[in-house]
């Protein structure tokens, strides 16, 4: 009798152990447990830790509540200013309602991926190339809003969306490089012109000061000679005073006038002058008397 009782107790203990092993579940800290009893959702969401279900009757589904990092495949599109680009992005999202993530959508990860690709192509078509390259924060916010609206109905919250890379055609890259080079060259020319303008103003002021003191000009000339002679070269410097050049400039018109006055007369003027001189001499000496021919004796 006692042996039968012990066998029954042992059998009951073994059955209880098997039942406990089949009913016991452990939900991790970053998970939530959703229980379906005969296919119907139970209202109680199992929190992290040890929990029990009814074997064969209940089905426990664990849902990861961590933030999921999902890369969006590169999407090719045409921007609003008709430039073909390839853009890829990354989406960060997490499940906020485990029951909705299992019931309202078949595969919430696949759904978020497809919605991200569609939204990315839409953003490409609505944006300019400059916005894709330099104003990504605004585009990220717009893309996040486009994804967050349908995802909330799936029990998923979009944490953030970031555009990773924008691939451009090689021809567009070369065009942008030439444009940037031309812009830098333009700025360099403007800077050089501004420097020349400032230098010319300073040189004009220095010339005004040196014109008041002629010795200052001579000292500056000597400094230039010293600077040139300090280098190891074969250059010969012959400084010419500016006053000498000015003197030669003033003397040039006077020498030209003198040369014009001392130029000999032309041939016609010379003949007319000689004829006038002959006439004047005839007037002074009177008419010339020619000798009569001698008559021969008969």
mmCIF file of C-alpha atoms in Angstrom:
data_model
loop_
_atom_site.group_PDB
_atom_site.id
_atom_site.type_symbol
_atom_site.label_atom_id
_atom_site.label_comp_id
_atom_site.label_asym_id
_atom_site.label_seq_id
_atom_site.Cartn_x
_atom_site.Cartn_y
_atom_site.Cartn_z
ATOM 1 C CA UNK A 1 0.000 0.000 0.000
ATOM 2 C CA UNK A 2 2.720 2.402 0.932
ATOM 3 C CA UNK A 3 4.667 1.493 -2.140
ATOM 4 C CA UNK A 4 1.691 2.225 -4.382
ATOM 5 C CA UNK A 5 1.243 5.583 -2.635
ATOM 6 C CA UNK A 6 4.887 6.449 -3.194
ATOM 7 C CA UNK A 7 4.640 5.469 -6.832
ATOM 8 C CA UNK A 8 1.560 7.667 -7.242
ATOM 9 C CA UNK A 9 3.269 10.591 -5.560
ATOM 10 C CA UNK A 10 6.327 10.133 -7.725
ATOM 11 C CA UNK A 11 4.186 9.966 -10.841
ATOM 12 C CA UNK A 12 2.313 13.121 -9.836
ATOM 13 C CA UNK A 13 5.582 14.895 -9.153
ATOM 14 C CA UNK A 14 6.931 13.840 -12.515
ATOM 15 C CA UNK A 15 3.740 15.031 -14.243
ATOM 16 C CA UNK A 16 3.945 18.340 -12.395
ATOM 17 C CA UNK A 17 7.565 18.708 -13.423
ATOM 18 C CA UNK A 18 6.724 18.019 -17.054
ATOM 19 C CA UNK A 19 3.817 20.464 -16.918
ATOM 20 C CA UNK A 20 5.997 23.123 -15.306
ATOM 21 C CA UNK A 21 8.655 22.576 -17.926
ATOM 22 C CA UNK A 22 6.110 22.958 -20.701
ATOM 23 C CA UNK A 23 4.420 25.993 -19.180
ATOM 24 C CA UNK A 24 7.439 27.896 -17.933
ATOM 25 C CA UNK A 25 8.742 30.752 -20.099
ATOM 26 C CA UNK A 26 11.397 33.412 -19.614
ATOM 27 C CA UNK A 27 10.986 36.842 -21.194
ATOM 28 C CA UNK A 28 14.196 38.842 -21.480
ATOM 29 C CA UNK A 29 14.554 42.425 -20.392
ATOM 30 C CA UNK A 30 14.409 43.853 -23.940
ATOM 31 C CA UNK A 31 11.414 41.676 -24.934
ATOM 32 C CA UNK A 32 7.678 41.604 -24.341
ATOM 33 C CA UNK A 33 5.527 38.478 -24.430
ATOM 34 C CA UNK A 34 2.257 38.349 -26.366
ATOM 35 C CA UNK A 35 0.012 35.350 -25.543
ATOM 36 C CA UNK A 36 -2.528 33.853 -27.938
ATOM 37 C CA UNK A 37 -5.057 31.424 -26.383
ATOM 38 C CA UNK A 38 -6.782 29.338 -28.988
ATOM 39 C CA UNK A 39 -5.760 31.986 -31.511
ATOM 40 C CA UNK A 40 -7.240 34.902 -29.547
ATOM 41 C CA UNK A 41 -5.053 37.646 -28.153
ATOM 42 C CA UNK A 42 -4.775 37.834 -24.416
ATOM 43 C CA UNK A 43 -4.951 41.320 -22.993
ATOM 44 C CA UNK A 44 -2.097 40.864 -20.585
ATOM 45 C CA UNK A 45 1.312 41.501 -22.139
ATOM 46 C CA UNK A 46 3.935 39.484 -20.344
ATOM 47 C CA UNK A 47 6.651 41.635 -18.845
ATOM 48 C CA UNK A 48 10.320 40.614 -18.587
ATOM 49 C CA UNK A 49 11.063 37.757 -16.229
ATOM 50 C CA UNK A 50 9.606 34.342 -15.469
ATOM 51 C CA UNK A 51 6.074 33.655 -16.658
ATOM 52 C CA UNK A 52 3.721 30.707 -17.084
ATOM 53 C CA UNK A 53 1.383 29.732 -19.895
ATOM 54 C CA UNK A 54 -1.064 26.907 -20.388
ATOM 55 C CA UNK A 55 0.623 24.220 -22.465
ATOM 56 C CA UNK A 56 -0.998 23.271 -25.755
ATOM 57 C CA UNK A 57 -3.601 25.997 -25.229
ATOM 58 C CA UNK A 58 -1.442 29.122 -25.180
ATOM 59 C CA UNK A 59 1.183 30.350 -27.624
ATOM 60 C CA UNK A 60 3.733 32.901 -26.439
ATOM 61 C CA UNK A 61 5.332 35.248 -29.017
ATOM 62 C CA UNK A 62 8.267 37.341 -27.931
ATOM 63 C CA UNK A 63 8.666 40.766 -29.528
ATOM 64 C CA UNK A 64 11.991 42.582 -29.487
ATOM 65 C CA UNK A 65 11.606 46.138 -28.168
ATOM 66 C CA UNK A 66 15.142 47.276 -29.006
ATOM 67 C CA UNK A 67 15.913 49.939 -31.580
ATOM 68 C CA UNK A 68 16.397 48.264 -34.959
ATOM 69 C CA UNK A 69 18.924 49.649 -37.454
ATOM 70 C CA UNK A 70 17.721 48.988 -40.981
ATOM 71 C CA UNK A 71 19.708 50.092 -44.045
ATOM 72 C CA UNK A 72 17.631 51.301 -46.966
ATOM 73 C CA UNK A 73 18.922 50.070 -50.358
ATOM 74 C CA UNK A 74 20.185 52.755 -52.719
ATOM 75 C CA UNK A 75 17.338 54.277 -54.700
ATOM 76 C CA UNK A 76 17.873 55.901 -58.086
ATOM 77 C CA UNK A 77 15.753 58.878 -59.016
ATOM 78 C CA UNK A 78 15.625 62.234 -60.776
ATOM 79 C CA UNK A 79 15.683 65.372 -58.690
ATOM 80 C CA UNK A 80 13.478 68.383 -59.244
ATOM 81 C CA UNK A 81 16.245 70.071 -61.264
ATOM 82 C CA UNK A 82 16.554 66.986 -63.554
ATOM 83 C CA UNK A 83 19.704 65.372 -62.150
ATOM 84 C CA UNK A 84 19.932 61.586 -61.860
ATOM 85 C CA UNK A 85 21.198 60.506 -58.431
ATOM 86 C CA UNK A 86 21.442 57.390 -56.273
ATOM 87 C CA UNK A 87 20.637 57.883 -52.597
ATOM 88 C CA UNK A 88 20.814 55.394 -49.737
ATOM 89 C CA UNK A 89 19.703 55.894 -46.160
ATOM 90 C CA UNK A 90 19.366 54.185 -42.781
ATOM 91 C CA UNK A 91 16.256 53.950 -40.576
ATOM 92 C CA UNK A 92 16.234 53.592 -36.784
ATOM 93 C CA UNK A 93 12.935 52.345 -35.348
ATOM 94 C CA UNK A 94 11.555 50.356 -32.422
ATOM 95 C CA UNK A 95 8.360 48.590 -31.434
ATOM 96 C CA UNK A 96 6.251 50.491 -28.920
ATOM 97 C CA UNK A 97 3.184 48.217 -28.976
ATOM 98 C CA UNK A 98 3.997 44.531 -29.187
ATOM 99 C CA UNK A 99 0.393 43.460 -29.813
ATOM 100 C CA UNK A 100 -0.118 45.844 -32.758
ATOM 101 C CA UNK A 101 3.235 44.858 -34.265
ATOM 102 C CA UNK A 102 2.052 41.234 -34.416
ATOM 103 C CA UNK A 103 -1.603 41.724 -35.323
ATOM 104 C CA UNK A 104 -1.853 44.790 -37.575
ATOM 105 C CA UNK A 105 0.967 43.917 -39.980
ATOM 106 C CA UNK A 106 2.319 40.590 -41.165
ATOM 107 C CA UNK A 107 6.002 41.519 -40.964
ATOM 108 C CA UNK A 108 6.612 44.964 -39.518
ATOM 109 C CA UNK A 109 10.308 44.978 -40.480
ATOM 110 C CA UNK A 110 9.563 44.271 -44.130
ATOM 111 C CA UNK A 111 6.766 46.846 -44.093
ATOM 112 C CA UNK A 112 9.043 49.539 -42.666
ATOM 113 C CA UNK A 113 11.714 48.677 -45.255
ATOM 114 C CA UNK A 114 9.324 49.010 -48.192
ATOM 115 C CA UNK A 115 7.840 52.236 -46.851
ATOM 116 C CA UNK A 116 11.340 53.672 -46.379
ATOM 117 C CA UNK A 117 12.300 52.915 -49.989
ATOM 118 C CA UNK A 118 9.109 54.476 -51.337
ATOM 119 C CA UNK A 119 9.483 57.583 -49.173
ATOM 120 C CA UNK A 120 13.128 57.966 -50.161
ATOM 121 C CA UNK A 121 12.254 57.962 -53.866
ATOM 122 C CA UNK A 122 9.529 60.512 -53.183
ATOM 123 C CA UNK A 123 11.971 62.761 -51.328
ATOM 124 C CA UNK A 124 14.431 62.563 -54.223
ATOM 125 C CA UNK A 125 11.806 63.721 -56.713
ATOM 126 C CA UNK A 126 10.717 66.656 -54.527
ATOM 127 C CA UNK A 127 14.202 67.972 -53.724
ATOM 128 C CA UNK A 128 16.910 69.819 -55.597
ATOM 129 C CA UNK A 129 20.455 68.554 -55.905
ATOM 130 C CA UNK A 130 21.754 71.323 -53.635
ATOM 131 C CA UNK A 131 19.307 70.256 -50.915
ATOM 132 C CA UNK A 132 20.459 66.644 -51.130
ATOM 133 C CA UNK A 133 24.088 67.701 -50.780
ATOM 134 C CA UNK A 134 23.914 70.483 -48.203
ATOM 135 C CA UNK A 135 20.492 70.499 -46.506
ATOM 136 C CA UNK A 136 20.212 66.899 -45.351
ATOM 137 C CA UNK A 137 18.864 67.670 -41.887
ATOM 138 C CA UNK A 138 15.665 69.083 -43.327
ATOM 139 C CA UNK A 139 15.302 66.124 -45.695
ATOM 140 C CA UNK A 140 15.881 63.699 -42.825
ATOM 141 C CA UNK A 141 13.099 65.312 -40.844
ATOM 142 C CA UNK A 142 10.729 65.189 -43.803
ATOM 143 C CA UNK A 143 11.565 61.532 -44.442
ATOM 144 C CA UNK A 144 11.016 60.720 -40.781
ATOM 145 C CA UNK A 145 7.554 62.303 -40.848
ATOM 146 C CA UNK A 146 6.633 60.359 -43.988
ATOM 147 C CA UNK A 147 7.591 57.075 -42.307
ATOM 148 C CA UNK A 148 6.210 57.801 -38.856
ATOM 149 C CA UNK A 149 2.620 58.363 -39.942
ATOM 150 C CA UNK A 150 1.858 54.819 -41.212
ATOM 151 C CA UNK A 151 4.280 53.155 -38.781
ATOM 152 C CA UNK A 152 2.357 54.341 -35.723
ATOM 153 C CA UNK A 153 -0.594 52.198 -36.802
ATOM 154 C CA UNK A 154 1.693 49.173 -36.824
ATOM 155 C CA UNK A 155 2.871 49.729 -33.253
ATOM 156 C CA UNK A 156 6.255 50.971 -34.514
ATOM 157 C CA UNK A 157 7.870 54.327 -33.768
ATOM 158 C CA UNK A 158 10.516 55.810 -36.089
ATOM 159 C CA UNK A 159 13.399 57.035 -33.989
ATOM 160 C CA UNK A 160 15.309 58.806 -36.793
ATOM 161 C CA UNK A 161 16.157 58.587 -40.478
ATOM 162 C CA UNK A 162 19.454 59.650 -42.037
ATOM 163 C CA UNK A 163 20.564 59.921 -45.646
ATOM 164 C CA UNK A 164 23.985 58.255 -45.872
ATOM 165 C CA UNK A 165 25.320 58.904 -49.345
ATOM 166 C CA UNK A 166 24.386 60.659 -52.580
ATOM 167 C CA UNK A 167 26.019 59.239 -55.717
ATOM 168 C CA UNK A 168 26.304 61.543 -58.731
ATOM 169 C CA UNK A 169 27.193 60.770 -62.357
ATOM 170 C CA UNK A 170 30.806 61.366 -63.359
ATOM 171 C CA UNK A 171 29.823 64.123 -65.793
ATOM 172 C CA UNK A 172 28.010 65.978 -63.035
ATOM 173 C CA UNK A 173 30.998 65.628 -60.725
ATOM 174 C CA UNK A 174 33.304 67.136 -63.350
ATOM 175 C CA UNK A 175 30.867 69.986 -63.999
ATOM 176 C CA UNK A 176 30.637 70.775 -60.301
ATOM 177 C CA UNK A 177 34.426 70.661 -59.998
ATOM 178 C CA UNK A 178 34.808 73.132 -62.878
ATOM 179 C CA UNK A 179 32.199 75.395 -61.350
ATOM 180 C CA UNK A 180 33.935 75.357 -57.976
ATOM 181 C CA UNK A 181 37.307 76.036 -59.620
ATOM 182 C CA UNK A 182 35.888 78.990 -61.562
ATOM 183 C CA UNK A 183 34.344 80.392 -58.414
ATOM 184 C CA UNK A 184 37.631 80.114 -56.512
ATOM 185 C CA UNK A 185 39.480 81.785 -59.395
ATOM 186 C CA UNK A 186 36.947 84.608 -59.398
ATOM 187 C CA UNK A 187 37.405 85.179 -55.673
ATOM 188 C CA UNK A 188 41.191 85.119 -56.104
ATOM 189 C CA UNK A 189 41.026 87.770 -58.807
ATOM 190 C CA UNK A 190 38.783 89.967 -56.706
ATOM 191 C CA UNK A 191 41.162 89.655 -53.760
ATOM 192 C CA UNK A 192 44.170 90.492 -55.945
ATOM 193 C CA UNK A 193 42.390 93.515 -57.407
ATOM 194 C CA UNK A 194 41.489 94.728 -53.927
ATOM 195 C CA UNK A 195 45.102 94.308 -52.833
ATOM 196 C CA UNK A 196 46.319 96.275 -55.869
ATOM 197 C CA UNK A 197 43.842 99.040 -55.074
ATOM 198 C CA UNK A 198 45.006 99.303 -51.465
ATOM 199 C CA UNK A 199 48.647 99.189 -52.530
ATOM 200 C CA UNK A 200 48.093 101.934 -55.108
ATOM 201 C CA UNK A 201 46.526 104.163 -52.461
ATOM 202 C CA UNK A 202 49.462 103.635 -50.137
ATOM 203 C CA UNK A 203 51.950 104.257 -52.951
ATOM 204 C CA UNK A 204 50.142 107.491 -53.850
ATOM 205 C CA UNK A 205 50.404 108.632 -50.238
ATOM 206 C CA UNK A 206 54.103 107.719 -50.178
ATOM 207 C CA UNK A 207 54.699 109.615 -53.430
ATOM 208 C CA UNK A 208 53.026 112.678 -51.921
ATOM 209 C CA UNK A 209 55.303 112.522 -48.920
ATOM 210 C CA UNK A 210 58.441 111.996 -51.034
ATOM 211 C CA UNK A 211 57.559 114.838 -53.403
ATOM 212 C CA UNK A 212 57.671 117.257 -50.464
ATOM 213 C CA UNK A 213 61.163 116.048 -49.549
ATOM 214 C CA UNK A 214 63.425 115.301 -52.566
ATOM 215 C CA UNK A 215 66.016 113.766 -50.250
ATOM 216 C CA UNK A 216 63.514 111.059 -49.327
ATOM 217 C CA UNK A 217 63.348 109.956 -52.942
ATOM 218 C CA UNK A 218 67.132 109.742 -53.083
ATOM 219 C CA UNK A 219 67.191 107.661 -49.876
ATOM 220 C CA UNK A 220 64.582 105.342 -51.284
ATOM 221 C CA UNK A 221 66.664 104.948 -54.420
ATOM 222 C CA UNK A 222 69.702 104.040 -52.349
ATOM 223 C CA UNK A 223 67.685 101.472 -50.401
ATOM 224 C CA UNK A 224 66.601 99.854 -53.665
ATOM 225 C CA UNK A 225 70.219 99.700 -54.830
ATOM 226 C CA UNK A 226 71.244 98.064 -51.547
ATOM 227 C CA UNK A 227 68.445 95.500 -51.827
ATOM 228 C CA UNK A 228 69.475 94.555 -55.356
ATOM 229 C CA UNK A 229 73.178 94.426 -54.569
ATOM 230 C CA UNK A 230 72.569 92.124 -51.581
ATOM 231 C CA UNK A 231 71.506 89.284 -53.882
ATOM 232 C CA UNK A 232 74.100 87.096 -55.572
ATOM 233 C CA UNK A 233 73.393 88.029 -59.150
ATOM 234 C CA UNK A 234 75.031 89.748 -62.107
ATOM 235 C CA UNK A 235 72.518 92.552 -62.445
ATOM 236 C CA UNK A 236 73.931 96.025 -63.018
ATOM 237 C CA UNK A 237 71.766 98.825 -61.669
ATOM 238 C CA UNK A 238 72.193 102.347 -63.049
ATOM 239 C CA UNK A 239 69.915 104.692 -61.142
ATOM 240 C CA UNK A 240 68.828 107.725 -63.140
ATOM 241 C CA UNK A 241 67.454 110.698 -61.209
ATOM 242 C CA UNK A 242 63.916 111.616 -62.069
ATOM 243 C CA UNK A 243 64.885 115.327 -62.245
ATOM 244 C CA UNK A 244 67.199 114.521 -65.155
ATOM 245 C CA UNK A 245 64.387 112.889 -67.059
ATOM 246 C CA UNK A 246 62.148 115.860 -66.442
ATOM 247 C CA UNK A 247 64.904 118.218 -67.646
ATOM 248 C CA UNK A 248 65.309 116.214 -70.834
ATOM 249 C CA UNK A 249 61.562 116.239 -71.338
ATOM 250 C CA UNK A 250 61.429 120.020 -71.063
ATOM 251 C CA UNK A 251 64.468 120.441 -73.323
ATOM 252 C CA UNK A 252 63.086 118.250 -76.088
ATOM 253 C CA UNK A 253 60.571 120.829 -77.524
ATOM 254 C CA UNK A 254 63.230 123.608 -77.527
ATOM 255 C CA UNK A 255 65.692 121.432 -79.458
ATOM 256 C CA UNK A 256 62.997 120.562 -81.970
ATOM 257 C CA UNK A 257 62.230 124.253 -82.619
ATOM 258 C CA UNK A 258 65.929 125.054 -83.084
ATOM 259 C CA UNK A 259 66.345 122.235 -85.562
ATOM 260 C CA UNK A 260 63.400 123.536 -87.567
ATOM 261 C CA UNK A 261 64.871 127.044 -87.728
ATOM 262 C CA UNK A 262 68.397 125.889 -88.815
ATOM 263 C CA UNK A 263 67.118 123.573 -91.539
ATOM 264 C CA UNK A 264 68.455 124.680 -95.034
ATOM 265 C CA UNK A 265 65.847 125.977 -97.516
ATOM 266 C CA UNK A 266 64.535 123.798 -100.267
ATOM 267 C CA UNK A 267 65.753 123.994 -103.923
ATOM 268 C CA UNK A 268 62.914 126.182 -105.220
ATOM 269 C CA UNK A 269 63.263 128.648 -102.387
ATOM 270 C CA UNK A 270 66.996 128.760 -102.954
ATOM 271 C CA UNK A 271 66.560 129.612 -106.693
ATOM 272 C CA UNK A 272 64.010 132.326 -105.949
ATOM 273 C CA UNK A 273 66.325 133.888 -103.426
ATOM 274 C CA UNK A 274 69.245 133.826 -105.832
ATOM 275 C CA UNK A 275 67.214 135.493 -108.629
ATOM 276 C CA UNK A 276 66.126 138.210 -106.256
ATOM 277 C CA UNK A 277 69.747 138.812 -105.294
ATOM 278 C CA UNK A 278 70.800 139.107 -108.949
ATOM 279 C CA UNK A 279 68.055 141.634 -109.664
ATOM 280 C CA UNK A 280 69.124 143.677 -106.686
ATOM 281 C CA UNK A 281 72.708 143.742 -107.874
ATOM 282 C CA UNK A 282 71.588 144.873 -111.410
ATOM 283 C CA UNK A 283 69.688 147.753 -109.988
ATOM 284 C CA UNK A 284 72.731 148.941 -108.131
ATOM 285 C CA UNK A 285 75.210 148.702 -111.053
ATOM 286 C CA UNK A 286 72.980 149.948 -113.883
ATOM 287 C CA UNK A 287 72.500 148.428 -117.330
ATOM 288 C CA UNK A 288 75.366 146.523 -118.721
ATOM 289 C CA UNK A 289 77.164 147.943 -121.911
ATOM 290 C CA UNK A 290 78.171 145.424 -124.460
ATOM 291 C CA UNK A 291 81.278 146.351 -126.633
ATOM 292 C CA UNK A 292 80.575 147.128 -130.312
ATOM 293 C CA UNK A 293 82.217 144.898 -132.837
ATOM 294 C CA UNK A 294 85.282 146.227 -134.590
ATOM 295 C CA UNK A 295 84.894 147.142 -138.276
ATOM 296 C CA UNK A 296 87.463 145.800 -140.637
ATOM 297 C CA UNK A 297 89.198 148.287 -142.964
ATOM 298 C CA UNK A 298 88.220 148.153 -146.480
#
